[in-house]
XYZ file of C-alpha atoms in Angstrom:
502
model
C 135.668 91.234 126.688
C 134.959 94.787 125.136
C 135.995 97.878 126.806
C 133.302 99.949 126.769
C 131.797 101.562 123.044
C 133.820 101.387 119.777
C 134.374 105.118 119.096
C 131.669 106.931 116.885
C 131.624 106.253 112.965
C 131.299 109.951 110.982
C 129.732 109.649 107.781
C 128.727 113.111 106.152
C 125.815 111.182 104.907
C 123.906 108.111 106.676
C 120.902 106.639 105.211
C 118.588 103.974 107.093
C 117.305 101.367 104.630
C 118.280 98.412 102.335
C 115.378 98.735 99.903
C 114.823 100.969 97.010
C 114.767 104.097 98.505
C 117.292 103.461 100.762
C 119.499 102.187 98.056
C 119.183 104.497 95.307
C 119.758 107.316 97.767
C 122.906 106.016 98.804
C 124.238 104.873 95.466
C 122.874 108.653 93.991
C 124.982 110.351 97.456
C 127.799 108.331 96.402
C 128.256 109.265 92.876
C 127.991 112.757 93.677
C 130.166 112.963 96.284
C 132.787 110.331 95.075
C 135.888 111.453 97.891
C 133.035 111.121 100.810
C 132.006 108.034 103.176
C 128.154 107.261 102.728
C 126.633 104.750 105.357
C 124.031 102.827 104.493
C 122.123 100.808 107.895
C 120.617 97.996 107.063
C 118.744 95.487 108.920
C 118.872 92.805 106.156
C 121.891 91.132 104.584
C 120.463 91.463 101.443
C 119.409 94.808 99.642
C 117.388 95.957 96.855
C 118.841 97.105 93.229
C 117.428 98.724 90.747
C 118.723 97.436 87.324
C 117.316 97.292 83.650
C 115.937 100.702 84.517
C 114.637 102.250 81.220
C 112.703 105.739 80.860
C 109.839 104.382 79.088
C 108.361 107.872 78.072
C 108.023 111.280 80.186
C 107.064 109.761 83.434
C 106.239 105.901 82.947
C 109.555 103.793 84.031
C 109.907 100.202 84.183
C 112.642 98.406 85.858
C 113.469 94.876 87.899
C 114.352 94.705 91.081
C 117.120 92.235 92.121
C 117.725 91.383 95.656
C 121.679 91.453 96.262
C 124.211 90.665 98.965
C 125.443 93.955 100.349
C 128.547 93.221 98.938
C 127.930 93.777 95.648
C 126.549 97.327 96.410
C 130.108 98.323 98.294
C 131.890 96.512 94.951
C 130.005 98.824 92.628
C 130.462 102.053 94.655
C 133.570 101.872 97.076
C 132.380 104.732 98.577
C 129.441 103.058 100.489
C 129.823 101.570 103.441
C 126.986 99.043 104.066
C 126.505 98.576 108.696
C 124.518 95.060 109.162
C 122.277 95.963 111.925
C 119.156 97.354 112.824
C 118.653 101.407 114.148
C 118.294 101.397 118.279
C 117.659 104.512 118.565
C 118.060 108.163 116.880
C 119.413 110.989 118.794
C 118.612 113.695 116.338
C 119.575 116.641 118.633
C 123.321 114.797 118.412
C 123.262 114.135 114.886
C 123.459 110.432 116.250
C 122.330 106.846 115.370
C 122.440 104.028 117.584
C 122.605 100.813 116.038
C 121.386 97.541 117.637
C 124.771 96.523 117.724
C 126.205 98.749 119.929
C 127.850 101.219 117.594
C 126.642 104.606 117.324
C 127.149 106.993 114.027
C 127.387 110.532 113.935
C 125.787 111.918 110.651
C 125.873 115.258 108.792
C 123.012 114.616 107.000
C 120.699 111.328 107.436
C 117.906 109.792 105.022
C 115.450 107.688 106.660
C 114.000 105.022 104.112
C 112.980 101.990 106.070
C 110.006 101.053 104.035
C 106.538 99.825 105.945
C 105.431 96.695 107.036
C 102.117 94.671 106.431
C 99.228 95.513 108.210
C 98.224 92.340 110.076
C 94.395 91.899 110.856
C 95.775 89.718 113.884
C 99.044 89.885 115.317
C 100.295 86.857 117.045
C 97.920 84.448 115.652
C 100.201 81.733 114.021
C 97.361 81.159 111.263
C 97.078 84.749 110.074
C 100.198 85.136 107.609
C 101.282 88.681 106.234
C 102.843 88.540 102.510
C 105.674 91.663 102.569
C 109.169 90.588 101.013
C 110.455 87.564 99.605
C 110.870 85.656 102.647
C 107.160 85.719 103.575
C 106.044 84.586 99.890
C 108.154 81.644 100.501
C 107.324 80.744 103.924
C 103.458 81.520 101.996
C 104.569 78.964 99.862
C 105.641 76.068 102.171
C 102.218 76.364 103.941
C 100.334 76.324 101.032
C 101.789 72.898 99.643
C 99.814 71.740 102.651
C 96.318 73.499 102.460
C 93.215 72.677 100.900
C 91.741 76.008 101.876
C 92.650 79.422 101.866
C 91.132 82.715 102.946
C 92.730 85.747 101.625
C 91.869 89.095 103.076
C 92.571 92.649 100.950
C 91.825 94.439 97.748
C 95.767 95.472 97.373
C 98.033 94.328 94.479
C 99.438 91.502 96.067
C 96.118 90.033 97.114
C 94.882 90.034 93.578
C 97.916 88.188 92.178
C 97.879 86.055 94.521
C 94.016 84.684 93.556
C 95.130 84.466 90.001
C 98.222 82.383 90.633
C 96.919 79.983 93.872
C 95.923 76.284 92.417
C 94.887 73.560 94.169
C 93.388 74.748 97.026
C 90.132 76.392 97.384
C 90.264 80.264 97.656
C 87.786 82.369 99.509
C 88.468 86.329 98.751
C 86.992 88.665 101.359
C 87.169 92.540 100.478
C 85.638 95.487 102.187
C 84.717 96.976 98.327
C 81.611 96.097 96.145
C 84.799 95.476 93.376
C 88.536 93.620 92.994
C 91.108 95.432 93.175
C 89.811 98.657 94.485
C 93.145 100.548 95.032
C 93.690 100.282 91.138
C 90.736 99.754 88.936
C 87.064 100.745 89.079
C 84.602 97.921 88.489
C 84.879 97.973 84.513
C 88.467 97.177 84.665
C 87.979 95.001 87.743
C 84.867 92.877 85.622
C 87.483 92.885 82.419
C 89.948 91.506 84.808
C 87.561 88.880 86.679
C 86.435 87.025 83.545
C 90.205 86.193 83.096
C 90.313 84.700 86.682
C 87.296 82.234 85.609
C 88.843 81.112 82.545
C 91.083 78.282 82.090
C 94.924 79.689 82.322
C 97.283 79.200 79.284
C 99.838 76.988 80.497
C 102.737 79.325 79.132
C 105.067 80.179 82.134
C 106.880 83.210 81.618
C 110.816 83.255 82.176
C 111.369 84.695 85.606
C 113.634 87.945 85.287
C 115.166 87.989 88.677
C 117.487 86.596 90.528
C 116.499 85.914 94.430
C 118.873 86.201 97.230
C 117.057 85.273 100.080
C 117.994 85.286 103.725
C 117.373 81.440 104.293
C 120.570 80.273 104.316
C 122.189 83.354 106.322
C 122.650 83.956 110.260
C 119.023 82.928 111.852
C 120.126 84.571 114.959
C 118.406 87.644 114.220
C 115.177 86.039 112.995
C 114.098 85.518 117.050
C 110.180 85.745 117.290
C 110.139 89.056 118.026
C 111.223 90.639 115.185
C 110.522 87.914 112.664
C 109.382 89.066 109.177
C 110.309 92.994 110.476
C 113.080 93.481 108.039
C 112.541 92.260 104.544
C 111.809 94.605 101.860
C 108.886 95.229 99.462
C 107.943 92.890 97.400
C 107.694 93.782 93.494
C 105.150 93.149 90.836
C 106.299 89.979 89.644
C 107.181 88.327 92.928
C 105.045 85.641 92.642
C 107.357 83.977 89.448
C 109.282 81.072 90.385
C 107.229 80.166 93.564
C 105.319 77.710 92.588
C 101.798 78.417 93.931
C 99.787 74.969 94.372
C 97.939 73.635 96.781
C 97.125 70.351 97.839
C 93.942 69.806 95.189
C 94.196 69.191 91.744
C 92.547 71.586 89.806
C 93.118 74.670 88.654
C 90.651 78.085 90.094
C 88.248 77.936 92.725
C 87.738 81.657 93.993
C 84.636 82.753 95.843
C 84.660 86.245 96.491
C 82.589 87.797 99.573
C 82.492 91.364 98.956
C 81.932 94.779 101.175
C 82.893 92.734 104.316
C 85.716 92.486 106.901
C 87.231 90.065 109.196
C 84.445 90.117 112.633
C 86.442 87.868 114.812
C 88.800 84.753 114.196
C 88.336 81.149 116.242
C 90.826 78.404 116.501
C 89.527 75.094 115.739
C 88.873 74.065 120.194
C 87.045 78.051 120.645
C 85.364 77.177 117.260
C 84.110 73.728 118.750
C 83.404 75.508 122.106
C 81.306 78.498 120.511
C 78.654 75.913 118.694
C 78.426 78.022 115.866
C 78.120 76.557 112.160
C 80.047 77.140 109.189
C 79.928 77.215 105.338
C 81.189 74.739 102.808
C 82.735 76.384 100.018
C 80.110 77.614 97.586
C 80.075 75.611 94.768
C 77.976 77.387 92.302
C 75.930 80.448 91.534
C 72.695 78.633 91.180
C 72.426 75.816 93.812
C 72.228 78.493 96.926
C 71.096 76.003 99.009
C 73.847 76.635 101.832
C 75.325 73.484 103.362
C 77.380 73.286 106.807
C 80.452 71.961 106.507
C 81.758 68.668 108.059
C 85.351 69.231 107.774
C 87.312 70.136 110.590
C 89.850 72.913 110.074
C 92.713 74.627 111.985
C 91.034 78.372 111.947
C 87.839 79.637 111.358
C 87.038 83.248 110.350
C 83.778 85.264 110.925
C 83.039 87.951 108.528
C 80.998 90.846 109.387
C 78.088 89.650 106.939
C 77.563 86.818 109.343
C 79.161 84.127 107.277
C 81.756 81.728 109.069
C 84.278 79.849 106.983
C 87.068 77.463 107.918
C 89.905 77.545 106.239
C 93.869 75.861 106.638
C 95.362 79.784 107.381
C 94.774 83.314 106.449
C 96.682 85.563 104.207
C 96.309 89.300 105.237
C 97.432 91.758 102.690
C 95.568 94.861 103.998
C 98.486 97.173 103.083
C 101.006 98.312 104.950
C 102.685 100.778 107.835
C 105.117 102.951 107.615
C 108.196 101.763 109.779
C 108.617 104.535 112.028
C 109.514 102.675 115.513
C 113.018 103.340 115.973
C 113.030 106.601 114.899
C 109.857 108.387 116.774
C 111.379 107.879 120.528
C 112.774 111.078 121.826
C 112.090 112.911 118.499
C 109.445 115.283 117.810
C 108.735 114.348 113.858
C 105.157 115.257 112.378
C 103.452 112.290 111.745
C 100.553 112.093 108.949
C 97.788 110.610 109.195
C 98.906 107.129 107.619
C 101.701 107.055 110.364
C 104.580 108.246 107.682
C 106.839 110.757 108.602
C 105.820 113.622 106.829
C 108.320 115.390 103.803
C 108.521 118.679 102.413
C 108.474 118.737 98.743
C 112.629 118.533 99.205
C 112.029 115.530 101.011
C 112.771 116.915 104.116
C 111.131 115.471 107.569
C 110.088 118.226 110.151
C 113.334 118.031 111.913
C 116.856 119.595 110.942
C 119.105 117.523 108.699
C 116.715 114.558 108.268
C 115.298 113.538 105.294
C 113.037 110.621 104.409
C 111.785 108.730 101.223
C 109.934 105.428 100.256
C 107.664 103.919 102.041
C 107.773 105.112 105.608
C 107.180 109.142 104.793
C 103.972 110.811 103.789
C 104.446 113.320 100.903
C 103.311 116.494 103.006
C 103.444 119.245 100.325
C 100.924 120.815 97.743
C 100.646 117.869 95.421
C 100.545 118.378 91.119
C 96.872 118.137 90.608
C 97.170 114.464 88.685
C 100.194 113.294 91.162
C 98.825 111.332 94.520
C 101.630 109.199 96.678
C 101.160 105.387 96.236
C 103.173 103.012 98.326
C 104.769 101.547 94.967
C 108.129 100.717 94.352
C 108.264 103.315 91.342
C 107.697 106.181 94.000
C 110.121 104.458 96.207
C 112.802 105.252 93.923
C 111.402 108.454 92.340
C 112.128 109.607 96.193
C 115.302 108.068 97.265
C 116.969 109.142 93.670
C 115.045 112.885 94.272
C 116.314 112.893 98.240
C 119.588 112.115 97.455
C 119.544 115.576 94.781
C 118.199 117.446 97.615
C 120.764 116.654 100.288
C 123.646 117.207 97.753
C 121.768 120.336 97.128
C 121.837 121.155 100.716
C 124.823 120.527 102.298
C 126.172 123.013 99.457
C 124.286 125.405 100.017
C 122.141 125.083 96.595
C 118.628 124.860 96.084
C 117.211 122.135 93.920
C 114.068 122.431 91.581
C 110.922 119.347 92.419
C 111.536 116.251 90.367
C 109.803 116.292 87.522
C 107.993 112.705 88.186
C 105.719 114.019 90.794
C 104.137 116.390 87.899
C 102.175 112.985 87.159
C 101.307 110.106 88.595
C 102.718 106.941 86.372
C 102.959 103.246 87.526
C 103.314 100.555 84.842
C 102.928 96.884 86.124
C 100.995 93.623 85.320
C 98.580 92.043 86.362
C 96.784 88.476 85.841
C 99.302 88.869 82.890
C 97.873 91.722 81.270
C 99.937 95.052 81.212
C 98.374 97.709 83.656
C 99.266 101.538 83.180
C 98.062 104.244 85.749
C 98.070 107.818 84.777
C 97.291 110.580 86.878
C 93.571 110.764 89.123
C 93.180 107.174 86.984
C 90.145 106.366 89.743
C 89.166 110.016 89.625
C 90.611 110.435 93.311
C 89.946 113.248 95.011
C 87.367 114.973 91.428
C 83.906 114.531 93.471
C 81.078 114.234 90.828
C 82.484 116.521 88.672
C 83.988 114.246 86.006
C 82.928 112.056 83.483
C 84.219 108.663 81.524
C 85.214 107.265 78.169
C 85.458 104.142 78.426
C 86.484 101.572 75.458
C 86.903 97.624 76.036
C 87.547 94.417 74.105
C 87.085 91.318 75.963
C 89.941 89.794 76.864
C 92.279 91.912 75.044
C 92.267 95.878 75.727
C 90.642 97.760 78.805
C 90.750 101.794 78.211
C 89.277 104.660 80.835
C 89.972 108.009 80.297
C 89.094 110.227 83.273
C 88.204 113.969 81.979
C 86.976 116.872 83.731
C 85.908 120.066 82.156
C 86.631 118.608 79.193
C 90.316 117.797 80.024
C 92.131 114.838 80.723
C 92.869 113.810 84.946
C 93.722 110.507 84.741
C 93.356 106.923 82.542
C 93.948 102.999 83.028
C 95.586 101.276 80.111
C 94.893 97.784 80.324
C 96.811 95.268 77.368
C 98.785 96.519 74.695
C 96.983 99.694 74.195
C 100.004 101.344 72.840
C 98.409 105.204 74.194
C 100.546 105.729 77.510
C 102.715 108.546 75.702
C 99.629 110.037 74.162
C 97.700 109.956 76.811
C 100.458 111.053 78.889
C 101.092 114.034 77.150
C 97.418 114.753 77.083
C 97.172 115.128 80.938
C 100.624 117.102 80.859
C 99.560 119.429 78.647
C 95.835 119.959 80.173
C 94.647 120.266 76.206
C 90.558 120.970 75.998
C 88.969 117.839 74.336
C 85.694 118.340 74.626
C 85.195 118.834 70.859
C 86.254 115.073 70.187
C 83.534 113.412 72.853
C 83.464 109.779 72.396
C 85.271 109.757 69.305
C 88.668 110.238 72.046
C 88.560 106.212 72.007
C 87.316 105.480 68.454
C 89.349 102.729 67.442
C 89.137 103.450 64.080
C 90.847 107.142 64.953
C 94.226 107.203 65.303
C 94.615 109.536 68.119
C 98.489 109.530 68.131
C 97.758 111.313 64.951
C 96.133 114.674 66.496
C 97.954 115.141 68.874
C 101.835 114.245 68.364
């Protein structure tokens, strides 16, 4: 029996959020106000840590992520208090959170950072899965030991790992682009990466750098339908290592890519039977494009919006995400932008007193540095909590705080198909119309280089292998330095750049 509420918890600063942003705001809070409670609500039992962070020049970081019982986090800073539940509901005119269970916490200042969830083509359909957090690559996993077939629908990062690790199981790619990998590459680096997908992969497994917590073996009580798969966190760039990705077949790649289309409409195997339509065995080769109808039965079939119809054992949607705003909008009059985050001044400040927000779930909403552009990346997830966290310190003592100097230039270092990938700046040309041109320099499957320049200055460039140029090139789009005099020779290999312009 409980006598009505527990009374109110105070915390001068609350933050919503058990991922990066959430977590680096609340360990930043905590060292700089060492005498102060900071509560962090989290949904999950397990958060998300930054470690092995290192500054690799200027902008470019690189860091693993490790997921972590709360109770290390409250070890490291005794200061934090970590609350195991989910947000109710936020009274902002109060200065008040409700948590799901029952308590309520009065803040002084309060950091929103509870990430985004996949985008799922269909909700409810049991053969649709969405690939977020840890938790969903593994349950990913356990139906793919089973499948001879997979369709897998997206242009994102995730979606492109995933086709170079699957094997054993046939792998049918839909994407709405003419290219892979839209969101990072242009077709260059996207036909540089491609070639690597058809050839044979070295054997060579790389040690896996992180440890994995995972919910599994914790309380299942809060994983009821309804809000299954709502609370992991983000997954990172090499969250694919230690799953082992096979299906059922034994051999190693068999993509087929259908580009510049989207998911029409999606029949289980009785409406499939029902509708008399035909589909498509897998395409086998280039040449023979004599198209068969397939004989096997299967559990889903999916029409595309070129006409085709495949069948396939389930569906892997990784369309990119939302930003998590449910809790949070009720009652509340937050502007919203146009991707559904909440939207931030450039102190990181949401539209409504004493509420700030960072990561994935807020929509940078102030004049951006012409090379900077938000990405939903776990680099600008901490860029903001760490920056929010300044601001609010800033704030509630009556200070004012210069902008972080990472969101002078877009930088995001990761890897992909095994290769090292660096983004700089407008590296697609975002947002430069016509009115830019391209070096380009590649070596089959070693280097990939694209320098974006406009008026004879450098906007952007993707580093692809061990091009050794981030710091150079960095400082080259810092610096806005005219270049027109060099032309081509900007990528000779036989110039050593670094030289000109250290």
């Amino acid at each position: 029996m409980e006598a009505g509420h527990p009374p109110p918890t105070a915390g001068q600063f609350v933050v919503v959020g058990g991922g990066i942003a959430g977590v680096t705001c609340a360990e930043q809070l905590a060292i700089h106000f060492p005498s102060e409670d900071i509560l962090l609500i989290t949904a999950s039992p397990v958060i998300k840590a930054v470690t092995n962070f290192k500054q690799v020049s200027k902008v470019l970081e690189e860091f693993d992520v490790e997921e972590q019982p709360s109770t290390l986090l409250e070890n490291r800073f005794p200061n934090i208090k970590v609350i195991e539940s989910g947000v109710k509901q936020l009274k902002s005119e109060e200065h008040c959170v409700l948590t799901e269970d029952g308590n309520q916490h009065l803040y002084k200042k309060l950091c929103l950072c509870a990430g985004a969830k996949p985008k799922l083509i269909r909700e409810g359909n049991p053969y649709v899965l969405g690939i977020r957090d840890t938790d969903s690559a593994q349950e990913f996993q356990k139906q793919l030991t089973k499948a001879k077939r997979i369709m897998i629908i997206g242009n994102g990062g995730i979606a492109l790992e995933l086709v170079y690790e699957i094997e054993g199981c046939e792998v049918i790619w839909v994407i709405k682009d003419t290219a892979i990998g839209n969101t990072f590459f242009d077709a260059g680096a996207a036909e540089f990466l491609t070639s690597k997908l058809i050839a044979e992969k070295s054997e060579a497994k790389i040690a896996q750098k992180r440890t994995r917590y995972t919910t599994e073996g914790r309380k299942k009580e809060a994983q009821t339908k309804g809000n299954a798969g709502n609370i992991g966190s983000a997954l990172g760039p090499d969250w694919h290592e230690g799953l082992n990705l096979k299906g059922t077949k034994e051999f190693s790649h068999k993509i087929h890519i259908e580009t510049m289309c989207e998911v029409k409409k999606i029949y289980l195997q009785e409406e499939f039977r029902i509708s008399k339509k035909k589909s498509l065995t897998f395409p086998r080769d280039h040449h023979n494009q004599s198209v068969t109808t397939d004989k096997e039965i299967w559990p889903v079939y999916v029409e595309l919006t070129n006409g085709k119809i495949y069948g396939c054992n389930f569906i892997v949607s990784a369309t990119g995400v939302t930003p998590n705003t449910g809790p949070f909008l009720c009652g509340n009059n937050f502007d919203v932008g146009e991707d559904g985050g909440l939207k931030v001044n450039d102190h990181m400040h949401t539209s409504l007193p004493d509420i700030y927000a960072a990561g994935d779930i807020c929509t940078a909403s102030w004049e951006p540095s012409p090379v900077w552009q938000q990405m939903r990346l776990w680099t600008q997830a901490r860029q903001m909590g760490w920056y929010a966290a300044k601001c609010m310190a800033a704030a509630s003592v009556g200070e004012s705080v210069d902008m972080d100097f990472s969101f002078e230039l877009f930088a995001h270092v990761t890897k992909f198909f095994n290769y090292k990938v660096v983004l700089l700046g407008k590296y697609n040309a975002q947002g430069l119309g016509s009115d830019h041109e391209l070096i380009l320099r590649c070596t089959k499957g070693q280097e990939y280089i694209k320098a974006v320049l406009q008026n004879g200055r450098m906007m952007g460039a993707v580093l692809i292998g061990e091009t050794d140029l981030e710091e150079t090139f960095e400082n080259l789009i810092l610096n806005q330095m005219n270049l027109s005099a060099y032309g081509e020779d900007l990528l000779d290999p036989n110039i050593d750049i670094e030289d000109y312009f250290d």
